[in-house]
Amino acid sequence: MNTIAIKQLRDNSTITKYAQHAPRYTSYPTALKFESLKEDLFPDALTVSKAKAVSLYVHIPFCKTLCYYCGCNKLVTRHNEKADDYLDYLEKEIVSKRYLADDKPVVSLHLGGGSPSFLNKVQHTFLMYLLKKHFTFEVGAELSIELDPRNVDKTYLQNLRGLGYTRISFGLQDTDYNVQKTINRVQSTSHIADLVSEARTLGFESVNLDLIYGLPNQSEETFASTIAATKAMMPDRISLFSYAHLPERFAAQRKFAPETLPSSEEKAALYNLAVNGFKKVGYEMIGLDHFALRSDSLAIAKHKGKLHRNFQGYTLRGDTDLIGVGVSAISTIGNAFTQNAKDLKEYYKRIDRQLPSAKVGLSLTPDDLVRRDVISSLMCNLSVDKQSISSKHHIIFDEYFSEALSNLERLADDGIIEISAHHIRVPEHARIFIRAVCARFDAYLNATETLSNYSKAI
């Protein structure tokens, strides 16, 4: 989106019109649609799975301090020994789920949270031992981890590299002290720059920095400094997340006075500032909110039309089952989604009673599968090939999606979407509206779900 486009959108109130609440679409159906499980979905899901490999996700819920903006599933504590108990339960869950990877190699591992950097070096070593004891990792598997830079030094990075991690992500968020203080995350930008440099020296294949736009007290002036600091570090990838303000769900967000939050128009300007800034120094825009250097595998996959999207964001692998372990972790096996208990005590109790760790889930219907492919294509490629969807699912696209296409007409009139006989495309300048476009194909939003459960699309 260029500056002229932003000005035009402000003038005709398009931003305000389409800044409604909408899912982020890391999945379809979204996790809010998952239902209480009466039986284990995995046995039946395995029979329809075509995956030749698996990905692993491990959720580490602990954080030493509370970041007020955060909507992740976390437990704030400074008692490191809690992680020892947690790892014992992880092993029990891993043992119960290893059959899901029978004869299938692990091609990727991702640690998220919370903050995986809550674990000390010994705990990280033990976790890697558990995973490699019970799963077979493919040579060259991608091992990635999210890190809170406040809890990391160079020797910590050296340990992770020695354990085989290939990709790391640091939470930069914002470099302005006033913003940092407001969100209760004061950290040193120079320290993060030193960690990025050390990661390159150690031979990590990729370094990612997370940024958030739309935080309280952010302005174009302050965010320009964050963008400049990010460009100076020149990470391989950048994740530019929109702050999701849901104070009714996350109590800490109630600490922000409404007047400190940027308006939808101001958020769009922050987004525009970042997009223009990162593109000028050679980054490729990936989907809605990611950037990658042109030599990065994500950028290459984008040009080949091979991007995929799952609960961890954009990925190269769409041909794997996802096994999630840990409190609140989500698994995707065949045509089924499941999510573990979100409460740590309940998670422990279920494992102690030898119950499935998953509390909620969903088996996808044929309609879900069609809509999932459409939404995934929009989120990854900003376009949908009607004939490809029709051939894969044995439908006539325009007839099947007649209601959705009718709902898209107003967006087409506003220049947000282009509809032809063979394609649906979102122009580059309208990328920021992609969640609003996807929502038109979401059968659950049109039927049962409440939009207010989701953050604003802008």
CSV table of C-alpha atoms in Angstrom, one decimal, residues 97-429:
chain,number,residue,atom,x,y,z
A,97,LYS,CA,1.1,-39.2,20.8
A,98,ARG,CA,4.1,-40.7,19.2
A,99,TYR,CA,2.0,-43.2,17.3
A,100,LEU,CA,0.8,-40.2,15.2
A,101,ALA,CA,4.2,-40.1,13.7
A,102,ASP,CA,4.7,-43.8,13.1
A,103,ASP,CA,7.0,-44.2,10.0
A,104,LYS,CA,6.9,-40.4,9.4
A,105,PRO,CA,9.9,-38.2,10.0
A,106,VAL,CA,9.7,-34.9,11.8
A,107,VAL,CA,10.6,-32.2,9.3
A,108,SER,CA,10.1,-29.1,11.5
A,109,LEU,CA,9.9,-28.3,15.2
A,110,HIS,CA,8.7,-25.0,16.7
A,111,LEU,CA,8.7,-23.9,20.3
A,112,GLY,CA,6.3,-21.1,21.2
A,113,GLY,CA,4.7,-19.7,24.3
A,114,GLY,CA,4.6,-18.0,26.7
A,115,SER,CA,8.3,-17.8,26.4
A,116,PRO,CA,10.4,-20.8,25.6
A,117,SER,CA,13.4,-18.8,26.9
A,118,PHE,CA,12.0,-19.4,30.4
A,119,LEU,CA,13.7,-22.8,30.2
A,120,ASN,CA,17.3,-22.9,31.3
A,121,LYS,CA,20.0,-24.7,29.4
A,122,VAL,CA,19.6,-28.0,31.2
A,123,GLN,CA,15.8,-27.9,30.7
A,124,HIS,CA,16.3,-27.2,27.0
A,125,THR,CA,18.7,-30.1,26.7
A,126,PHE,CA,16.3,-32.4,28.4
A,127,LEU,CA,13.4,-31.4,26.2
A,128,MET,CA,15.4,-32.0,23.0
A,129,TYR,CA,16.4,-35.4,24.4
A,130,LEU,CA,12.7,-36.3,25.0
A,131,LEU,CA,11.7,-35.2,21.5
A,132,LYS,CA,14.5,-37.1,19.7
A,133,LYS,CA,14.0,-40.1,21.9
A,134,HIS,CA,10.4,-40.5,20.8
A,135,PHE,CA,10.4,-39.1,17.3
A,136,THR,CA,12.6,-39.5,14.3
A,137,PHE,CA,13.9,-36.2,13.0
A,138,GLU,CA,14.7,-35.9,9.3
A,139,VAL,CA,18.3,-34.8,8.5
A,140,GLY,CA,18.1,-31.1,7.9
A,141,ALA,CA,14.9,-30.6,9.8
A,142,GLU,CA,14.0,-27.0,10.6
A,143,LEU,CA,14.1,-26.3,14.4
A,144,SER,CA,12.8,-22.9,15.4
A,145,ILE,CA,12.2,-21.2,18.7
A,146,GLU,CA,10.7,-17.9,20.0
A,147,LEU,CA,12.8,-16.0,22.4
A,148,ASP,CA,12.3,-13.1,24.9
A,149,PRO,CA,15.6,-11.3,24.5
A,150,ARG,CA,15.5,-10.1,28.1
A,151,ASN,CA,16.1,-13.6,29.2
A,152,VAL,CA,18.8,-14.5,26.6
A,153,ASP,CA,22.6,-13.9,26.4
A,154,LYS,CA,25.2,-15.1,24.0
A,155,THR,CA,25.9,-18.4,25.9
A,156,TYR,CA,22.2,-19.2,25.8
A,157,LEU,CA,22.2,-18.9,22.0
A,158,GLN,CA,25.3,-21.0,21.9
A,159,ASN,CA,23.5,-23.8,23.8
A,160,LEU,CA,20.5,-23.6,21.5
A,161,ARG,CA,22.7,-23.8,18.4
A,162,GLY,CA,24.5,-26.8,19.9
A,163,LEU,CA,21.1,-28.5,20.4
A,164,GLY,CA,20.4,-28.1,16.7
A,165,TYR,CA,18.1,-25.1,16.4
A,166,THR,CA,18.3,-23.5,13.0
A,167,ARG,CA,15.9,-20.6,13.3
A,168,ILE,CA,15.2,-18.1,16.1
A,169,SER,CA,12.8,-15.3,16.6
A,170,PHE,CA,13.2,-12.4,19.0
A,171,GLY,CA,10.4,-10.3,20.3
A,172,LEU,CA,11.4,-6.7,19.5
A,173,GLN,CA,7.8,-5.3,19.4
A,174,ASP,CA,8.8,-1.6,19.7
A,175,THR,CA,11.9,0.3,20.6
A,176,ASP,CA,10.3,3.5,22.0
A,177,TYR,CA,10.8,3.6,25.8
A,178,ASN,CA,7.4,5.2,26.4
A,179,VAL,CA,5.7,2.5,24.5
A,180,GLN,CA,7.8,-0.2,26.2
A,181,LYS,CA,6.9,1.2,29.6
A,182,THR,CA,3.2,1.4,28.8
A,183,ILE,CA,3.1,-2.3,27.7
A,184,ASN,CA,5.4,-3.4,30.6
A,185,ARG,CA,8.2,-4.6,28.3
A,186,VAL,CA,11.3,-2.4,28.7
A,187,GLN,CA,14.2,-3.9,26.9
A,188,SER,CA,17.5,-2.8,25.3
A,189,THR,CA,17.6,-2.5,21.5
A,190,SER,CA,21.4,-2.6,21.5
A,191,HIS,CA,21.2,-5.9,23.4
A,192,ILE,CA,18.9,-7.4,20.8
A,193,ALA,CA,21.2,-6.2,18.0
A,194,ASP,CA,24.1,-8.0,19.7
A,195,LEU,CA,22.0,-11.2,19.9
A,196,VAL,CA,21.2,-10.9,16.2
A,197,SER,CA,24.8,-10.5,15.4
A,198,GLU,CA,25.8,-13.4,17.6
A,199,ALA,CA,23.1,-15.6,16.0
A,200,ARG,CA,24.7,-15.0,12.6
A,201,THR,CA,28.2,-15.8,14.0
A,202,LEU,CA,26.8,-19.1,15.4
A,203,GLY,CA,25.4,-20.1,12.0
A,204,PHE,CA,21.7,-19.9,12.6
A,205,GLU,CA,20.0,-20.2,9.2
A,206,SER,CA,17.4,-17.5,9.9
A,207,VAL,CA,16.8,-14.7,12.4
A,208,ASN,CA,13.3,-13.2,12.7
A,209,LEU,CA,12.2,-10.1,14.6
A,210,ASP,CA,8.6,-9.6,15.8
A,211,LEU,CA,7.1,-6.1,15.6
A,212,ILE,CA,3.7,-5.0,16.7
A,213,TYR,CA,1.8,-2.0,15.3
A,214,GLY,CA,-1.2,-0.4,17.0
A,215,LEU,CA,0.2,-0.5,20.5
A,216,PRO,CA,-0.8,2.3,23.0
A,217,ASN,CA,1.2,5.5,22.6
A,218,GLN,CA,2.6,4.5,19.3
A,219,SER,CA,2.9,7.2,16.6
A,220,GLU,CA,4.3,7.4,13.1
A,221,GLU,CA,7.3,9.2,14.6
A,222,THR,CA,8.1,6.7,17.3
A,223,PHE,CA,7.4,3.7,15.0
A,224,ALA,CA,9.7,5.1,12.4
A,225,SER,CA,12.5,4.7,15.0
A,226,THR,CA,11.5,1.0,15.5
A,227,ILE,CA,11.5,0.4,11.8
A,228,ALA,CA,14.9,2.1,11.4
A,229,ALA,CA,16.4,-0.1,14.2
A,230,THR,CA,15.0,-3.2,12.6
A,231,LYS,CA,16.5,-2.3,9.2
A,232,ALA,CA,19.8,-1.7,10.9
A,233,MET,CA,19.8,-5.3,12.2
A,234,MET,CA,18.6,-6.6,8.8
A,235,PRO,CA,17.0,-9.9,10.0
A,236,ASP,CA,16.2,-12.6,7.5
A,237,ARG,CA,12.5,-12.3,8.3
A,238,ILE,CA,10.2,-9.8,10.0
A,239,SER,CA,6.8,-10.5,11.5
A,240,LEU,CA,4.6,-7.3,11.6
A,241,PHE,CA,1.7,-8.1,13.8
A,242,SER,CA,-1.4,-6.0,14.4
A,243,TYR,CA,-2.1,-5.5,18.1
A,244,ALA,CA,-5.3,-7.3,19.0
A,245,HIS,CA,-7.1,-5.3,21.6
A,246,LEU,CA,-9.5,-7.6,23.4
A,247,PRO,CA,-9.7,-6.3,27.0
A,248,GLU,CA,-12.8,-8.3,27.7
A,249,ARG,CA,-10.7,-11.5,27.3
A,250,PHE,CA,-7.3,-10.3,28.5
A,251,ALA,CA,-7.5,-8.4,31.8
A,252,ALA,CA,-4.0,-6.8,31.5
A,253,GLN,CA,-5.2,-4.9,28.3
A,254,ARG,CA,-7.6,-3.0,30.5
A,255,LYS,CA,-4.6,-1.0,31.8
A,256,PHE,CA,-4.6,0.9,28.5
A,257,ALA,CA,-6.7,4.0,28.3
A,258,PRO,CA,-8.7,4.0,25.1
A,259,GLU,CA,-7.4,7.3,24.0
A,260,THR,CA,-3.8,6.0,24.0
A,261,LEU,CA,-4.6,3.5,21.3
A,262,PRO,CA,-4.2,4.5,17.6
A,263,SER,CA,-7.3,4.7,15.5
A,264,SER,CA,-7.9,2.4,12.6
A,265,GLU,CA,-6.7,5.1,10.3
A,266,GLU,CA,-3.6,5.7,12.4
A,267,LYS,CA,-2.9,1.9,12.5
A,268,ALA,CA,-3.1,1.8,8.7
A,269,ALA,CA,-0.6,4.6,8.5
A,270,LEU,CA,1.8,2.6,10.8
A,271,TYR,CA,1.4,-0.4,8.7
A,272,ASN,CA,2.0,1.6,5.6
A,273,LEU,CA,5.1,3.1,7.1
A,274,ALA,CA,6.6,-0.3,7.8
A,275,VAL,CA,5.7,-1.8,4.4
A,276,ASN,CA,7.3,1.1,2.5
A,277,GLY,CA,10.3,1.1,4.8
A,278,PHE,CA,11.0,-2.6,4.5
A,279,LYS,CA,10.4,-2.9,0.8
A,280,LYS,CA,12.8,-0.1,0.1
A,281,VAL,CA,15.7,-2.1,1.6
A,282,GLY,CA,14.9,-5.3,-0.2
A,283,TYR,CA,12.3,-7.2,1.8
A,284,GLU,CA,9.6,-9.2,0.0
A,285,MET,CA,6.1,-8.9,1.5
A,286,ILE,CA,4.8,-12.3,2.5
A,287,GLY,CA,1.0,-12.7,2.9
A,288,LEU,CA,-0.6,-10.3,5.3
A,289,ASP,CA,2.1,-9.4,7.8
A,290,HIS,CA,5.5,-11.0,7.1
A,291,PHE,CA,8.6,-9.9,5.3
A,292,ALA,CA,11.6,-11.9,4.1
A,293,LEU,CA,14.8,-11.1,2.3
A,294,ARG,CA,14.6,-12.1,-1.4
A,295,SER,CA,17.1,-14.9,-0.8
A,296,ASP,CA,15.0,-16.4,2.0
A,297,SER,CA,13.1,-19.6,1.5
A,298,LEU,CA,9.7,-17.9,2.3
A,299,ALA,CA,10.2,-15.4,-0.5
A,300,ILE,CA,11.2,-18.1,-2.9
A,301,ALA,CA,8.2,-20.1,-2.0
A,302,LYS,CA,6.0,-17.1,-2.5
A,303,HIS,CA,7.2,-16.7,-6.1
A,304,LYS,CA,6.6,-20.4,-6.7
A,305,GLY,CA,3.1,-20.3,-5.3
A,306,LYS,CA,4.0,-22.8,-2.6
A,307,LEU,CA,3.3,-20.8,0.6
A,308,HIS,CA,1.1,-22.4,3.2
A,309,ARG,CA,-0.4,-21.0,6.5
A,310,ASN,CA,-1.0,-22.8,9.8
A,311,PHE,CA,-1.2,-22.1,13.5
A,312,GLN,CA,2.5,-21.0,13.5
A,313,GLY,CA,2.0,-18.6,10.6
A,314,TYR,CA,3.5,-18.9,7.1
A,315,THR,CA,5.3,-22.1,6.2
A,316,LEU,CA,6.8,-24.0,3.3
A,317,ARG,CA,5.3,-27.3,4.3
A,318,GLY,CA,1.6,-27.9,3.6
A,319,ASP,CA,2.0,-31.6,3.4
A,320,THR,CA,2.6,-32.5,7.0
A,321,ASP,CA,0.4,-33.3,10.0
A,322,LEU,CA,1.0,-31.0,13.0
A,323,ILE,CA,1.4,-32.6,16.4
A,324,GLY,CA,1.0,-30.1,19.2
A,325,VAL,CA,2.1,-30.9,22.8
A,326,GLY,CA,1.8,-28.8,25.9
A,327,VAL,CA,-1.0,-26.8,27.5
A,328,SER,CA,-3.3,-25.2,24.8
A,329,ALA,CA,-1.3,-26.7,22.0
A,330,ILE,CA,-3.2,-27.3,18.7
A,331,SER,CA,-2.8,-30.4,16.5
A,332,THR,CA,-3.9,-30.9,12.9
A,333,ILE,CA,-4.2,-34.5,11.8
A,334,GLY,CA,-5.8,-35.3,8.5
A,335,ASN,CA,-9.1,-33.5,8.5
A,336,ALA,CA,-9.2,-32.9,12.3
A,337,PHE,CA,-8.2,-30.1,14.6
A,338,THR,CA,-7.8,-30.6,18.3
A,339,GLN,CA,-6.6,-28.3,21.1
A,340,ASN,CA,-5.3,-29.3,24.5
A,341,ALA,CA,-6.8,-27.9,27.8
A,342,LYS,CA,-5.9,-24.3,28.2
A,343,ASP,CA,-5.7,-24.3,32.0
A,344,LEU,CA,-2.4,-25.8,33.3
A,345,LYS,CA,-4.0,-27.6,36.3
A,346,GLU,CA,-6.6,-29.1,34.0
A,347,TYR,CA,-3.9,-30.2,31.5
A,348,TYR,CA,-2.1,-31.9,34.3
A,349,LYS,CA,-5.2,-33.5,35.6
A,350,ARG,CA,-6.2,-35.0,32.2
A,351,ILE,CA,-2.7,-36.5,31.8
A,352,ASP,CA,-2.8,-37.9,35.3
A,353,ARG,CA,-6.1,-39.6,34.6
A,354,GLN,CA,-4.8,-40.9,31.2
A,355,LEU,CA,-7.4,-38.9,29.3
A,356,PRO,CA,-6.6,-37.3,25.9
A,357,SER,CA,-4.8,-34.1,26.4
A,358,ALA,CA,-7.1,-32.5,23.8
A,359,LYS,CA,-10.2,-31.0,25.3
A,360,VAL,CA,-11.8,-29.4,22.2
A,361,GLY,CA,-11.6,-30.0,18.5
A,362,LEU,CA,-13.4,-30.4,15.2
A,363,SER,CA,-13.6,-32.8,12.3
A,364,LEU,CA,-13.7,-30.7,9.1
A,365,THR,CA,-16.8,-31.1,6.8
A,366,PRO,CA,-16.4,-31.1,3.0
A,367,ASP,CA,-17.6,-27.5,3.1
A,368,ASP,CA,-14.9,-26.6,5.6
A,369,LEU,CA,-12.3,-28.1,3.4
A,370,VAL,CA,-13.4,-26.0,0.4
A,371,ARG,CA,-13.5,-22.8,2.3
A,372,ARG,CA,-10.2,-23.5,4.0
A,373,ASP,CA,-8.5,-23.8,0.6
A,374,VAL,CA,-10.1,-20.5,-0.6
A,375,ILE,CA,-9.1,-18.6,2.6
A,376,SER,CA,-5.6,-20.1,2.7
A,377,SER,CA,-5.0,-19.1,-0.9
A,378,LEU,CA,-6.1,-15.5,-0.2
A,379,MET,CA,-4.0,-15.3,3.0
A,380,CYS,CA,-0.9,-16.7,1.2
A,381,ASN,CA,-1.2,-15.4,-2.4
A,382,LEU,CA,-3.8,-12.6,-2.3
A,383,SER,CA,-5.7,-14.5,-4.9
A,384,VAL,CA,-7.9,-17.5,-5.7
A,385,ASP,CA,-7.9,-19.5,-8.9
A,386,LYS,CA,-11.5,-20.4,-9.3
A,387,GLN,CA,-10.9,-23.3,-11.6
A,388,SER,CA,-8.3,-24.9,-9.3
A,389,ILE,CA,-10.8,-24.9,-6.4
A,390,SER,CA,-13.5,-26.2,-8.7
A,391,SER,CA,-11.5,-29.0,-10.0
A,392,LYS,CA,-10.1,-30.1,-6.6
A,393,HIS,CA,-13.4,-30.1,-4.8
A,394,HIS,CA,-15.7,-30.9,-7.8
A,395,ILE,CA,-17.8,-27.8,-7.5
A,396,ILE,CA,-18.8,-24.9,-9.8
A,397,PHE,CA,-17.1,-22.0,-8.0
A,398,ASP,CA,-19.5,-19.2,-8.9
A,399,GLU,CA,-22.5,-21.3,-8.0
A,400,TYR,CA,-21.1,-22.6,-4.7
A,401,PHE,CA,-20.0,-19.2,-3.5
A,402,SER,CA,-22.8,-17.2,-5.0
A,403,GLU,CA,-23.6,-15.6,-1.6
A,404,ALA,CA,-19.9,-14.8,-0.9
A,405,LEU,CA,-19.5,-13.3,-4.3
A,406,SER,CA,-22.5,-11.1,-3.8
A,407,ASN,CA,-21.1,-10.0,-0.4
A,408,LEU,CA,-17.8,-9.1,-2.2
A,409,GLU,CA,-19.4,-6.7,-4.6
A,410,ARG,CA,-19.2,-3.7,-2.3
A,411,LEU,CA,-15.5,-4.5,-1.7
A,412,ALA,CA,-15.0,-4.6,-5.5
A,413,ASP,CA,-16.7,-1.2,-5.8
A,414,ASP,CA,-14.3,0.2,-3.2
A,415,GLY,CA,-11.2,-1.2,-5.0
A,416,ILE,CA,-10.3,-3.7,-2.4
A,417,ILE,CA,-10.9,-6.8,-4.6
A,418,GLU,CA,-10.9,-7.6,-8.3
A,419,ILE,CA,-13.2,-10.4,-9.5
A,420,SER,CA,-12.9,-11.9,-13.0
A,421,ALA,CA,-14.3,-15.1,-14.6
A,422,HIS,CA,-11.3,-17.1,-13.5
A,423,HIS,CA,-9.8,-15.3,-10.4
A,424,ILE,CA,-10.4,-13.3,-7.3
A,425,ARG,CA,-7.5,-11.0,-6.5
A,426,VAL,CA,-6.7,-8.5,-3.8
A,427,PRO,CA,-4.5,-5.7,-5.3
A,428,GLU,CA,-1.3,-4.9,-3.6
A,429,HIS,CA,-2.5,-1.6,-2.2
